[in-house]
Amino acid sequence: MVPVEGCTLSATIGGKGPTVLLLHGYAETAQMWKPLAVQLAPRFTVVAIDLPGIGDSSIPASGIDMKTSAQRIHEGVHKLGYDRARVVGHDIGLMVAYAYAAMYPSEVEQLTLMDAFLPGIGAWRDVYDAPVWHFRFYGHTPELLVKGRERTYFEHFWNDFAADPKHSIPETDRRAYAKAYARPGRMTAGFAYFKSFLKTADDFAELGKTRLTMPVASIGGEKANGDALGAQVKLISANPTIVIIKSSGHWMMEEKPEETIAAVTRALEQSATAQK
């Protein structure tokens, strides 16, 4: 547990070697990274952090958005004793990961963005304004509607965003995630990230004026956001790699674990000298 401005972060650390920071997405916690972390640990120091307000990290009184979360996580990484990192983010964790790399580029050796989109970059409104109702589902009434029905709500994500609902999030993880988000204040905190999308778009439009020079990998599902994210990464990076995980939806770590772990590992192994 790492105290930072506004909250306390829950970090799970293991392994030996260059530092890899893992940032999970919505409807999950840092637990999602366990299969990847086990594979990386012999060669990397793995730091998996629950986003502020989610999992075992405490709930900030304010500032639950991508840029502020990146600032808090950056403070936490330094307090843990790490000055440089390779940063990986999935879903909304991808947005926090991009903010981290864009704000602290000299400290990020490599960036991997996994299956979501970047508000404020390129044709981002094609995704945001698509008929995806949950982007605007937050506030008092939605909180009342999902209270006690967190698992029912998340089943929509876990099943409908997978290429095959039968090969998505495992049952044990579903129970763990639903329990984590059902705790007091947790759904409100999760909704706050979606509420912040327009602010994030303004933040990223400004950050995106400077292209990232470190190696950047886009890894997306063929049946999800792979193509859209790849197009955005070409706009923010001077050194992009685009990977599409075939026959996968949004939950690549669970739907196609071997292919996804291999793709992330290849991305992390890109030499930091590639930016020079």
Coordinates of C-alpha atoms in Angstrom, one line a residue:
M1 CA 0.0 0.0 0.0
V2 CA 1.6 3.3 -1.2
P3 CA 0.3 6.6 0.1
V4 CA 0.2 9.3 -2.7
E5 CA -1.6 12.6 -3.1
G6 CA -5.3 12.0 -2.6
C7 CA -5.4 8.3 -2.0
T8 CA -3.5 5.1 -1.2
L9 CA -2.5 2.8 -4.1
S10 CA -2.4 -1.0 -3.9
A11 CA 0.6 -2.4 -5.7
T12 CA 1.6 -6.0 -6.3
I13 CA 5.4 -6.4 -7.0
G14 CA 7.5 -9.3 -8.1
G15 CA 10.3 -10.5 -10.4
K16 CA 13.7 -9.1 -11.2
G17 CA 15.0 -6.9 -14.1
P18 CA 13.8 -3.8 -15.8
T19 CA 10.5 -2.4 -14.4
V20 CA 7.2 -3.1 -16.1
L21 CA 4.1 -1.1 -14.8
L22 CA 0.8 -2.9 -15.5
L23 CA -2.5 -0.9 -15.4
H24 CA -5.7 -2.8 -15.6
G25 CA -9.1 -1.7 -17.1
Y26 CA -12.7 -1.4 -16.1
A27 CA -14.7 -4.4 -14.8
E28 CA -11.3 -5.9 -13.6
T29 CA -8.6 -5.2 -11.1
A30 CA -4.8 -5.8 -11.2
Q31 CA -5.7 -9.4 -10.7
M32 CA -6.1 -9.6 -14.5
W33 CA -2.3 -9.5 -15.0
K34 CA -1.5 -12.6 -13.0
P35 CA -0.8 -14.9 -16.0
L36 CA 1.3 -12.3 -17.7
A37 CA 3.2 -11.3 -14.5
V38 CA 4.2 -15.0 -13.9
Q39 CA 5.7 -15.1 -17.4
L40 CA 7.5 -11.8 -17.0
A41 CA 8.9 -12.2 -13.5
P42 CA 12.1 -14.1 -14.5
R43 CA 13.2 -11.1 -16.7
F44 CA 11.3 -8.1 -15.4
T45 CA 10.3 -6.4 -12.1
V46 CA 6.6 -6.4 -12.4
V47 CA 4.5 -3.6 -10.7
A48 CA 0.8 -4.1 -11.0
I49 CA -1.3 -1.3 -9.5
D50 CA -5.0 -1.0 -8.9
L51 CA -6.3 2.2 -10.4
P52 CA -7.3 4.9 -7.8
G53 CA -10.8 4.0 -6.6
I54 CA -10.7 0.4 -7.9
G55 CA -9.6 -2.9 -6.3
D56 CA -7.7 -2.3 -3.1
S57 CA -6.6 1.2 -3.9
S58 CA -8.5 3.8 -1.8
I59 CA -11.1 6.1 -3.3
P60 CA -9.9 9.7 -3.9
A61 CA -12.3 12.5 -2.9
S62 CA -11.7 14.1 -6.3
G63 CA -9.7 13.7 -9.4
I64 CA -10.8 10.3 -10.7
D65 CA -9.7 10.8 -14.3
M66 CA -7.0 9.5 -16.6
K67 CA -4.4 12.3 -16.2
T68 CA -4.8 12.7 -12.4
S69 CA -4.6 8.9 -12.0
A70 CA -1.4 8.9 -14.0
Q71 CA 0.1 11.6 -11.8
R72 CA -0.8 9.6 -8.7
I73 CA 0.5 6.4 -10.1
H74 CA 3.7 8.1 -11.1
E75 CA 4.2 9.3 -7.6
G76 CA 3.6 5.8 -6.3
V77 CA 6.1 4.3 -8.7
H78 CA 8.7 6.7 -7.5
K79 CA 7.9 6.0 -3.8
L80 CA 8.4 2.3 -4.6
G81 CA 11.9 3.2 -5.7
Y82 CA 11.6 2.9 -9.5
D83 CA 12.7 5.8 -11.7
R84 CA 12.0 4.3 -15.2
A85 CA 9.5 1.8 -16.4
R86 CA 7.9 0.1 -19.4
V87 CA 4.2 0.8 -19.2
V88 CA 1.3 -1.4 -20.2
G89 CA -2.4 -0.5 -20.0
H90 CA -5.6 -2.3 -21.0
D91 CA -9.0 -0.6 -21.5
I92 CA -9.2 2.6 -19.3
G93 CA -5.8 1.6 -18.0
L94 CA -4.6 2.2 -21.5
M95 CA -5.7 5.9 -21.2
V96 CA -3.9 6.2 -17.9
A97 CA -0.8 4.6 -19.4
Y98 CA -0.8 7.0 -22.3
A99 CA -1.1 10.0 -20.0
Y100 CA 1.8 8.6 -17.9
A101 CA 4.0 8.3 -21.0
A102 CA 3.0 11.6 -22.5
M103 CA 3.6 13.5 -19.2
Y104 CA 6.8 11.7 -18.2
P105 CA 8.4 10.6 -21.5
S106 CA 12.0 10.6 -20.3
E107 CA 11.0 8.0 -17.7
V108 CA 9.1 5.6 -20.0
E109 CA 11.2 3.2 -21.9
Q110 CA 8.4 1.6 -23.8
L111 CA 4.5 1.9 -24.0
T112 CA 2.0 -0.8 -24.7
L113 CA -1.6 0.1 -25.3
M114 CA -4.2 -2.7 -25.3
D115 CA -7.7 -2.6 -26.9
A116 CA -9.5 0.6 -26.1
F117 CA -9.3 4.1 -27.6
L118 CA -7.7 7.4 -26.9
P119 CA -10.2 10.2 -26.3
G120 CA -9.1 13.4 -28.1
I121 CA -6.9 11.7 -30.6
G122 CA -7.8 11.4 -34.3
A123 CA -11.2 9.9 -35.1
W124 CA -11.9 9.2 -31.4
R125 CA -15.5 10.3 -31.6
D126 CA -16.2 7.5 -34.0
V127 CA -15.8 5.2 -31.0
Y128 CA -17.2 7.5 -28.3
D129 CA -20.4 8.4 -30.3
A130 CA -21.0 4.8 -31.5
P131 CA -24.0 3.1 -30.0
V132 CA -22.1 2.0 -26.9
W133 CA -24.4 3.2 -24.1
H134 CA -22.2 2.5 -21.1
F135 CA -19.8 5.4 -22.0
R136 CA -22.6 7.7 -20.7
F137 CA -24.1 5.5 -18.0
Y138 CA -23.1 7.1 -14.7
G139 CA -24.7 9.3 -12.0
H140 CA -27.2 8.8 -9.3
T141 CA -29.8 6.7 -11.1
P142 CA -27.3 4.3 -12.8
E143 CA -25.7 3.8 -9.4
L144 CA -29.0 2.8 -7.9
L145 CA -29.8 0.5 -10.8
V146 CA -26.6 -1.5 -10.5
K147 CA -26.4 -1.6 -6.7
G148 CA -26.6 -5.2 -5.7
R149 CA -26.5 -6.2 -9.4
E150 CA -22.9 -5.5 -10.1
R151 CA -22.3 -8.9 -11.5
T152 CA -25.3 -8.6 -13.8
Y153 CA -24.0 -5.3 -15.1
F154 CA -20.5 -6.6 -15.7
E155 CA -21.8 -9.7 -17.5
H156 CA -22.7 -7.3 -20.4
F157 CA -19.0 -6.3 -20.7
W158 CA -17.5 -9.8 -20.1
N159 CA -19.8 -11.5 -22.5
D160 CA -20.8 -9.0 -25.2
F161 CA -17.3 -7.6 -25.7
A162 CA -15.8 -11.0 -26.2
A163 CA -15.5 -12.8 -29.5
D164 CA -17.0 -15.9 -27.8
P165 CA -18.6 -15.4 -24.4
K166 CA -17.7 -19.0 -23.4
H167 CA -14.0 -18.0 -23.7
S168 CA -14.0 -14.8 -21.8
I169 CA -13.4 -13.9 -18.1
P170 CA -13.1 -17.1 -15.9
E171 CA -15.8 -17.7 -13.3
T172 CA -13.4 -17.3 -10.4
D173 CA -12.3 -13.9 -11.7
R174 CA -15.9 -12.8 -12.3
R175 CA -16.8 -13.5 -8.7
A176 CA -13.7 -11.7 -7.5
Y177 CA -14.3 -8.6 -9.7
A178 CA -18.0 -8.3 -8.9
K179 CA -17.2 -8.5 -5.2
A180 CA -14.5 -5.9 -5.5
Y181 CA -16.7 -3.4 -7.2
A182 CA -19.7 -4.1 -5.0
R183 CA -17.9 -2.6 -2.0
P184 CA -19.2 0.9 -0.9
G185 CA -18.3 3.7 -3.3
R186 CA -16.6 1.5 -5.8
M187 CA -19.1 1.6 -8.6
T188 CA -19.3 5.4 -8.2
A189 CA -15.5 5.5 -8.6
G190 CA -15.6 3.3 -11.6
F191 CA -18.3 5.4 -13.3
A192 CA -16.1 8.5 -12.6
Y193 CA -13.6 7.3 -15.2
F194 CA -16.3 7.3 -17.9
K195 CA -17.6 10.6 -16.7
S196 CA -14.1 12.0 -17.3
F197 CA -13.9 11.1 -21.0
L198 CA -14.6 14.6 -22.3
K199 CA -12.0 16.1 -19.9
T200 CA -9.6 13.4 -21.0
A201 CA -10.2 14.3 -24.6
D202 CA -9.2 17.9 -23.9
D203 CA -6.1 16.7 -22.0
F204 CA -5.1 14.2 -24.7
A205 CA -5.6 16.7 -27.5
E206 CA -3.0 18.8 -25.8
L207 CA -0.6 16.0 -24.9
G208 CA -1.0 14.5 -28.4
K209 CA 0.6 17.6 -30.0
T210 CA 3.9 16.1 -29.0
R211 CA 4.6 12.7 -30.6
L212 CA 6.0 10.0 -28.3
T213 CA 9.6 8.9 -29.2
M214 CA 9.8 5.7 -27.2
P215 CA 8.7 2.5 -28.8
V216 CA 4.9 2.2 -28.7
A217 CA 2.9 -0.9 -29.3
S218 CA -0.8 -1.2 -30.0
I219 CA -2.3 -4.6 -29.3
G220 CA -6.0 -5.0 -30.0
G221 CA -8.5 -7.7 -30.7
E222 CA -9.6 -8.4 -34.2
K223 CA -13.2 -8.5 -33.1
A224 CA -12.8 -5.4 -30.9
N225 CA -10.8 -2.2 -31.1
G226 CA -7.6 -3.4 -32.8
D227 CA -7.9 -1.4 -36.0
A228 CA -9.2 1.8 -34.4
L229 CA -6.5 1.9 -31.8
G230 CA -3.8 1.1 -34.3
A231 CA -4.8 4.1 -36.3
Q232 CA -4.7 6.3 -33.2
V233 CA -1.3 5.0 -32.2
K234 CA 0.2 6.0 -35.6
L235 CA -0.8 9.6 -34.7
I236 CA 0.8 9.7 -31.3
S237 CA 3.9 7.7 -31.9
A238 CA 7.0 8.2 -34.0
N239 CA 7.9 4.6 -33.5
P240 CA 4.6 2.5 -33.6
T241 CA 4.1 -1.3 -33.7
I242 CA 0.5 -2.5 -34.5
V243 CA -0.5 -6.0 -33.5
I244 CA -4.0 -7.5 -34.1
I245 CA -4.9 -10.6 -32.0
K246 CA -6.8 -12.8 -34.4
S247 CA -10.3 -14.1 -33.4
S248 CA -10.2 -12.1 -30.1
G249 CA -12.6 -9.6 -28.7
H250 CA -11.8 -7.0 -26.0
W251 CA -10.6 -9.4 -23.3
M252 CA -7.4 -10.6 -25.0
M253 CA -5.6 -11.7 -21.9
E254 CA -8.4 -14.1 -21.2
E255 CA -9.6 -15.0 -24.7
K256 CA -6.2 -15.5 -26.3
P257 CA -3.7 -15.7 -23.4
E258 CA -0.8 -17.3 -25.2
E259 CA -0.9 -15.0 -28.2
T260 CA -1.5 -11.9 -26.1
I261 CA 1.3 -12.7 -23.6
A262 CA 3.7 -13.3 -26.5
A263 CA 2.7 -10.0 -28.1
V264 CA 3.2 -8.0 -24.9
T265 CA 6.5 -9.7 -24.2
R266 CA 7.8 -8.9 -27.7
A267 CA 6.7 -5.3 -27.2
L268 CA 8.5 -5.0 -23.8
E269 CA 11.6 -6.5 -25.2
Q270 CA 12.0 -3.7 -27.7
S271 CA 15.2 -1.9 -26.9
A272 CA 14.9 1.5 -25.4
T273 CA 17.7 2.6 -27.8
A274 CA 15.1 2.4 -30.6
Q275 CA 14.0 5.9 -29.6
K276 CA 17.4 7.3 -30.3

